[in-house]
Amino acid sequence: DAAEANQVVTGVQAYQFSGYEPQPEAFTDPVLEFDRREFSEDEPPYLRLLRYGFLDPDRLQLPRVTGDGSFEWAMNYPAADGPGFVVEQPNLIRDAYLKPYNAGGDCGREFEGVPNSAYARVEYSYQRLSEYLVGY
């Protein structure tokens, strides 16, 4: 059931991407996909950006990068009962994947999560400012 999943697409925001003409045929009607669920008054609501696409044909010159110059970042967040989850800050990104662009899907679906393949992976780590200032 998607409602019980760690990440669910519950909102989309259409946008336009300019600067590269002509745009690839597959890069149509791009949307930002969000998880915007609210659980209870005691918990902060989710406002998680899950996916966004962009164009960068110059990246095609890099080794092992193929396609039409359209890419997307897909973000993953820790599960509420998993390591790295901060109750007061549930919207902290765990990792993000750079992969070929895919058109958005329907609202209400479980977000795909970790891809089978990607051009890059970024792992995030966080530290409270007070811990940083005292040298932890």
PDB file of C-alpha atoms in Angstrom:
ATOM      1  CA  ASP A   1       0.000   0.000   0.000  1.00  0.00           C
ATOM      2  CA  ALA A   2       1.503   3.322  -1.085  1.00  0.00           C
ATOM      3  CA  ALA A   3       0.117   5.199   1.943  1.00  0.00           C
ATOM      4  CA  GLU A   4       2.343   3.095   4.228  1.00  0.00           C
ATOM      5  CA  ALA A   5       5.449   3.498   2.046  1.00  0.00           C
ATOM      6  CA  ASN A   6       8.427   5.553   3.141  1.00  0.00           C
ATOM      7  CA  GLN A   7       8.119   7.857   0.113  1.00  0.00           C
ATOM      8  CA  VAL A   8       4.901   8.577  -1.758  1.00  0.00           C
ATOM      9  CA  VAL A   9       4.348  11.106  -4.541  1.00  0.00           C
ATOM     10  CA  THR A  10       1.566  13.267  -3.110  1.00  0.00           C
ATOM     11  CA  GLY A  11       2.151  16.500  -5.011  1.00  0.00           C
ATOM     12  CA  VAL A  12       3.571  17.778  -8.270  1.00  0.00           C
ATOM     13  CA  GLN A  13       4.540  21.214  -9.531  1.00  0.00           C
ATOM     14  CA  ALA A  14       4.929  21.793 -13.261  1.00  0.00           C
ATOM     15  CA  TYR A  15       7.810  23.939 -14.470  1.00  0.00           C
ATOM     16  CA  GLN A  16       9.542  24.947 -17.676  1.00  0.00           C
ATOM     17  CA  PHE A  17      13.191  24.468 -18.470  1.00  0.00           C
ATOM     18  CA  SER A  18      14.770  26.810 -20.997  1.00  0.00           C
ATOM     19  CA  GLY A  19      18.192  27.468 -22.417  1.00  0.00           C
ATOM     20  CA  TYR A  20      18.533  24.443 -24.661  1.00  0.00           C
ATOM     21  CA  GLU A  21      16.703  24.378 -27.970  1.00  0.00           C
ATOM     22  CA  PRO A  22      15.503  22.123 -29.369  1.00  0.00           C
ATOM     23  CA  GLN A  23      14.678  20.120 -26.269  1.00  0.00           C
ATOM     24  CA  PRO A  24      14.728  16.318 -26.402  1.00  0.00           C
ATOM     25  CA  GLU A  25      11.400  14.716 -27.297  1.00  0.00           C
ATOM     26  CA  ALA A  26      11.332  12.732 -24.044  1.00  0.00           C
ATOM     27  CA  PHE A  27      11.764  15.891 -21.938  1.00  0.00           C
ATOM     28  CA  THR A  28       8.121  16.954 -21.972  1.00  0.00           C
ATOM     29  CA  ASP A  29       5.974  18.510 -19.260  1.00  0.00           C
ATOM     30  CA  PRO A  30       8.569  18.301 -16.474  1.00  0.00           C
ATOM     31  CA  VAL A  31       7.265  18.321 -12.906  1.00  0.00           C
ATOM     32  CA  LEU A  32       8.780  18.480  -9.458  1.00  0.00           C
ATOM     33  CA  GLU A  33       7.531  15.487  -7.474  1.00  0.00           C
ATOM     34  CA  PHE A  34       6.967  15.916  -3.733  1.00  0.00           C
ATOM     35  CA  ASP A  35       5.986  13.881  -0.707  1.00  0.00           C
ATOM     36  CA  ARG A  36       3.807  16.314   1.279  1.00  0.00           C
ATOM     37  CA  ARG A  37       2.121  14.044   3.807  1.00  0.00           C
ATOM     38  CA  GLU A  38       0.935  15.119   7.238  1.00  0.00           C
ATOM     39  CA  PHE A  39       0.664  12.491   9.951  1.00  0.00           C
ATOM     40  CA  SER A  40      -0.373  14.046  13.266  1.00  0.00           C
ATOM     41  CA  GLU A  41      -0.241  17.322  15.150  1.00  0.00           C
ATOM     42  CA  ASP A  42       2.764  16.026  17.092  1.00  0.00           C
ATOM     43  CA  GLU A  43       4.867  15.353  13.996  1.00  0.00           C
ATOM     44  CA  PRO A  44       6.243  17.876  11.506  1.00  0.00           C
ATOM     45  CA  PRO A  45       4.731  17.363   8.040  1.00  0.00           C
ATOM     46  CA  TYR A  46       6.786  15.955   5.210  1.00  0.00           C
ATOM     47  CA  LEU A  47       7.812  18.433   2.538  1.00  0.00           C
ATOM     48  CA  ARG A  48      10.217  16.291   0.566  1.00  0.00           C
ATOM     49  CA  LEU A  49      11.359  16.961  -2.966  1.00  0.00           C
ATOM     50  CA  LEU A  50      11.577  13.503  -4.522  1.00  0.00           C
ATOM     51  CA  ARG A  51      12.539  14.161  -8.127  1.00  0.00           C
ATOM     52  CA  TYR A  52      13.312  16.895 -10.626  1.00  0.00           C
ATOM     53  CA  GLY A  53      14.619  16.845 -14.172  1.00  0.00           C
ATOM     54  CA  PHE A  54      16.949  19.156 -16.047  1.00  0.00           C
ATOM     55  CA  LEU A  55      18.836  19.463 -19.321  1.00  0.00           C
ATOM     56  CA  ASP A  56      22.611  19.514 -19.622  1.00  0.00           C
ATOM     57  CA  PRO A  57      23.789  18.328 -23.068  1.00  0.00           C
ATOM     58  CA  ASP A  58      27.401  19.173 -22.145  1.00  0.00           C
ATOM     59  CA  ARG A  59      27.399  16.203 -19.747  1.00  0.00           C
ATOM     60  CA  LEU A  60      27.153  13.888 -22.751  1.00  0.00           C
ATOM     61  CA  GLN A  61      30.863  14.499 -23.324  1.00  0.00           C
ATOM     62  CA  LEU A  62      31.695  12.717 -20.062  1.00  0.00           C
ATOM     63  CA  PRO A  63      32.765   9.065 -20.180  1.00  0.00           C
ATOM     64  CA  ARG A  64      29.940   6.509 -19.768  1.00  0.00           C
ATOM     65  CA  VAL A  65      27.203   9.160 -20.030  1.00  0.00           C
ATOM     66  CA  THR A  66      24.692   8.434 -22.769  1.00  0.00           C
ATOM     67  CA  GLY A  67      21.273   9.685 -23.770  1.00  0.00           C
ATOM     68  CA  ASP A  68      19.818  12.915 -25.047  1.00  0.00           C
ATOM     69  CA  GLY A  69      21.105  15.362 -22.426  1.00  0.00           C
ATOM     70  CA  SER A  70      18.116  15.085 -20.088  1.00  0.00           C
ATOM     71  CA  PHE A  71      18.794  14.027 -16.504  1.00  0.00           C
ATOM     72  CA  GLU A  72      17.072  13.927 -13.149  1.00  0.00           C
ATOM     73  CA  TRP A  73      17.981  13.949  -9.495  1.00  0.00           C
ATOM     74  CA  ALA A  74      16.047  11.439  -7.400  1.00  0.00           C
ATOM     75  CA  MET A  75      16.206  12.007  -3.638  1.00  0.00           C
ATOM     76  CA  ASN A  76      15.763   9.426  -0.902  1.00  0.00           C
ATOM     77  CA  TYR A  77      14.964  10.051   2.739  1.00  0.00           C
ATOM     78  CA  PRO A  78      15.432   7.819   5.786  1.00  0.00           C
ATOM     79  CA  ALA A  79      12.429   5.801   6.925  1.00  0.00           C
ATOM     80  CA  ALA A  80      10.722   7.080  10.084  1.00  0.00           C
ATOM     81  CA  ASP A  81      11.958   4.039  12.002  1.00  0.00           C
ATOM     82  CA  GLY A  82      15.338   3.864  10.262  1.00  0.00           C
ATOM     83  CA  PRO A  83      18.873   5.074  10.926  1.00  0.00           C
ATOM     84  CA  GLY A  84      19.494   8.733  10.231  1.00  0.00           C
ATOM     85  CA  PHE A  85      15.862   9.804  10.733  1.00  0.00           C
ATOM     86  CA  VAL A  86      15.499  12.945  12.870  1.00  0.00           C
ATOM     87  CA  VAL A  87      11.972  13.341  14.260  1.00  0.00           C
ATOM     88  CA  GLU A  88      12.240  17.138  14.448  1.00  0.00           C
ATOM     89  CA  GLN A  89      13.621  17.314  10.898  1.00  0.00           C
ATOM     90  CA  PRO A  90      12.008  14.550   8.815  1.00  0.00           C
ATOM     91  CA  ASN A  91      12.882  16.242   5.518  1.00  0.00           C
ATOM     92  CA  LEU A  92      16.658  15.699   5.607  1.00  0.00           C
ATOM     93  CA  ILE A  93      17.870  13.960   2.444  1.00  0.00           C
ATOM     94  CA  ARG A  94      19.729  10.640   2.918  1.00  0.00           C
ATOM     95  CA  ASP A  95      21.072  10.295  -0.623  1.00  0.00           C
ATOM     96  CA  ALA A  96      20.417  11.449  -4.171  1.00  0.00           C
ATOM     97  CA  TYR A  97      20.969   9.792  -7.537  1.00  0.00           C
ATOM     98  CA  LEU A  98      21.730  11.413 -10.878  1.00  0.00           C
ATOM     99  CA  LYS A  99      20.132   9.319 -13.602  1.00  0.00           C
ATOM    100  CA  PRO A 100      18.576   9.591 -17.068  1.00  0.00           C
ATOM    101  CA  TYR A 101      15.343  11.595 -17.139  1.00  0.00           C
ATOM    102  CA  ASN A 102      12.000   9.790 -17.023  1.00  0.00           C
ATOM    103  CA  ALA A 103       8.649  11.512 -17.337  1.00  0.00           C
ATOM    104  CA  GLY A 104       6.745  11.829 -14.069  1.00  0.00           C
ATOM    105  CA  GLY A 105       4.149   9.334 -12.947  1.00  0.00           C
ATOM    106  CA  ASP A 106       0.850   9.589 -11.121  1.00  0.00           C
ATOM    107  CA  CYS A 107       0.256  11.134  -7.718  1.00  0.00           C
ATOM    108  CA  GLY A 108      -0.414   8.607  -4.990  1.00  0.00           C
ATOM    109  CA  ARG A 109       2.178   6.108  -6.157  1.00  0.00           C
ATOM    110  CA  GLU A 110       5.058   4.845  -4.106  1.00  0.00           C
ATOM    111  CA  PHE A 111       8.238   6.644  -5.170  1.00  0.00           C
ATOM    112  CA  GLU A 112      10.733   4.380  -6.911  1.00  0.00           C
ATOM    113  CA  GLY A 113      13.546   4.963  -4.411  1.00  0.00           C
ATOM    114  CA  VAL A 114      17.019   3.606  -5.113  1.00  0.00           C
ATOM    115  CA  PRO A 115      17.551   3.090  -8.871  1.00  0.00           C
ATOM    116  CA  ASN A 116      19.170   0.043 -10.468  1.00  0.00           C
ATOM    117  CA  SER A 117      21.757   2.271 -12.126  1.00  0.00           C
ATOM    118  CA  ALA A 118      22.805   5.898 -11.945  1.00  0.00           C
ATOM    119  CA  TYR A 119      25.496   8.250 -13.197  1.00  0.00           C
ATOM    120  CA  ALA A 120      26.255   9.496  -9.692  1.00  0.00           C
ATOM    121  CA  ARG A 121      25.253   9.100  -6.070  1.00  0.00           C
ATOM    122  CA  VAL A 122      25.519  11.781  -3.393  1.00  0.00           C
ATOM    123  CA  GLU A 123      25.348  10.803   0.277  1.00  0.00           C
ATOM    124  CA  TYR A 124      24.315  13.475   2.738  1.00  0.00           C
ATOM    125  CA  SER A 125      25.391  13.839   6.350  1.00  0.00           C
ATOM    126  CA  TYR A 126      24.237  16.428   8.821  1.00  0.00           C
ATOM    127  CA  GLN A 127      25.615  18.010  11.944  1.00  0.00           C
ATOM    128  CA  ARG A 128      23.993  20.473  14.307  1.00  0.00           C
ATOM    129  CA  LEU A 129      25.620  23.901  14.248  1.00  0.00           C
ATOM    130  CA  SER A 130      26.256  23.731  17.992  1.00  0.00           C
ATOM    131  CA  GLU A 131      28.131  20.420  17.548  1.00  0.00           C
ATOM    132  CA  TYR A 132      30.171  21.884  14.716  1.00  0.00           C
ATOM    133  CA  LEU A 133      31.093  24.968  16.747  1.00  0.00           C
ATOM    134  CA  VAL A 134      32.361  22.928  19.693  1.00  0.00           C
ATOM    135  CA  GLY A 135      34.290  20.579  17.420  1.00  0.00           C
ATOM    136  CA  TYR A 136      32.341  17.302  17.509  1.00  0.00           C
TER     137      TYR A 136
END
